XYZ file of C-alpha atoms in Angstrom:
66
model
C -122.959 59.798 16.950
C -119.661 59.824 15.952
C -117.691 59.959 12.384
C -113.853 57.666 12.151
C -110.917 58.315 10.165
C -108.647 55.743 9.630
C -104.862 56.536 8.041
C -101.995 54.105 7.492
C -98.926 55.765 9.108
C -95.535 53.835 7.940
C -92.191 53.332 10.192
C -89.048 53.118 9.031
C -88.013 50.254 10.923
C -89.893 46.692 11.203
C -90.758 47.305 15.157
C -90.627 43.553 15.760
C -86.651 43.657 15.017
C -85.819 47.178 15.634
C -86.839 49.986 17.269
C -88.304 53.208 16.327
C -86.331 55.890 15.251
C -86.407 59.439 16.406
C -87.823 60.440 13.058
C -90.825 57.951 13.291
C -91.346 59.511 16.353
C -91.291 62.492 15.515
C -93.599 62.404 12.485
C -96.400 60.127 14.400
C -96.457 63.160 17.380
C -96.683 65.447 14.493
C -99.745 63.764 12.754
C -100.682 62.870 16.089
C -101.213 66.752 16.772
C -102.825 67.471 14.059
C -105.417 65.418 14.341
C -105.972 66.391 17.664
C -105.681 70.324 17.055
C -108.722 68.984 13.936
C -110.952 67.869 16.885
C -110.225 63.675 16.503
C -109.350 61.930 19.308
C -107.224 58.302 18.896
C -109.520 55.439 19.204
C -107.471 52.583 18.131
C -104.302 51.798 16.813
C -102.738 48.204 15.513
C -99.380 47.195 14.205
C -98.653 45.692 10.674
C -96.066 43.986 9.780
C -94.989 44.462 5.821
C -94.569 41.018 3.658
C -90.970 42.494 2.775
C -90.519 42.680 6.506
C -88.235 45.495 5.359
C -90.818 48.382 7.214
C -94.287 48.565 9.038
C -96.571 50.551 9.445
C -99.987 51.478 12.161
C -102.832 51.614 11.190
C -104.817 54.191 13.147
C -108.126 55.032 13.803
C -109.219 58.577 15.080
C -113.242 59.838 15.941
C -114.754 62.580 16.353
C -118.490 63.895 17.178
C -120.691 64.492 14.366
């Protein structure tokens, strides 16, 4: 049995367009860690495109064993 987490983790650049900068980078390997070093392991991720089309964001989903 397992137990998900799901977080919304926002870029600063619409991906589609542009590409990722260093700092989103470098903040989703942080978080990335963290949840890692907490025991979840990355299941899924998907990418969401804003209605501003101005930024996205992933929406990721982490599990770990009950």
């Amino acid at each position: 049995m397992y137990e998900y987490k799901t977080e919304i983790l926002t870029t600063g650049f619409k991906w589609f367009s542009d590409k990722a900068g260093e700092a989103d980078i470098e903040q989703f390997n942080e978080r990335f860690t963290e949840r890692c070093i907490e025991g979840w392991e990355l299941v899924t991720y998907s990418y969401m495109a804003t209605s501003a089309q101005v930024k996205g964001a992933l929406l990721v989903t982490y599990r770990k064993k009950k």
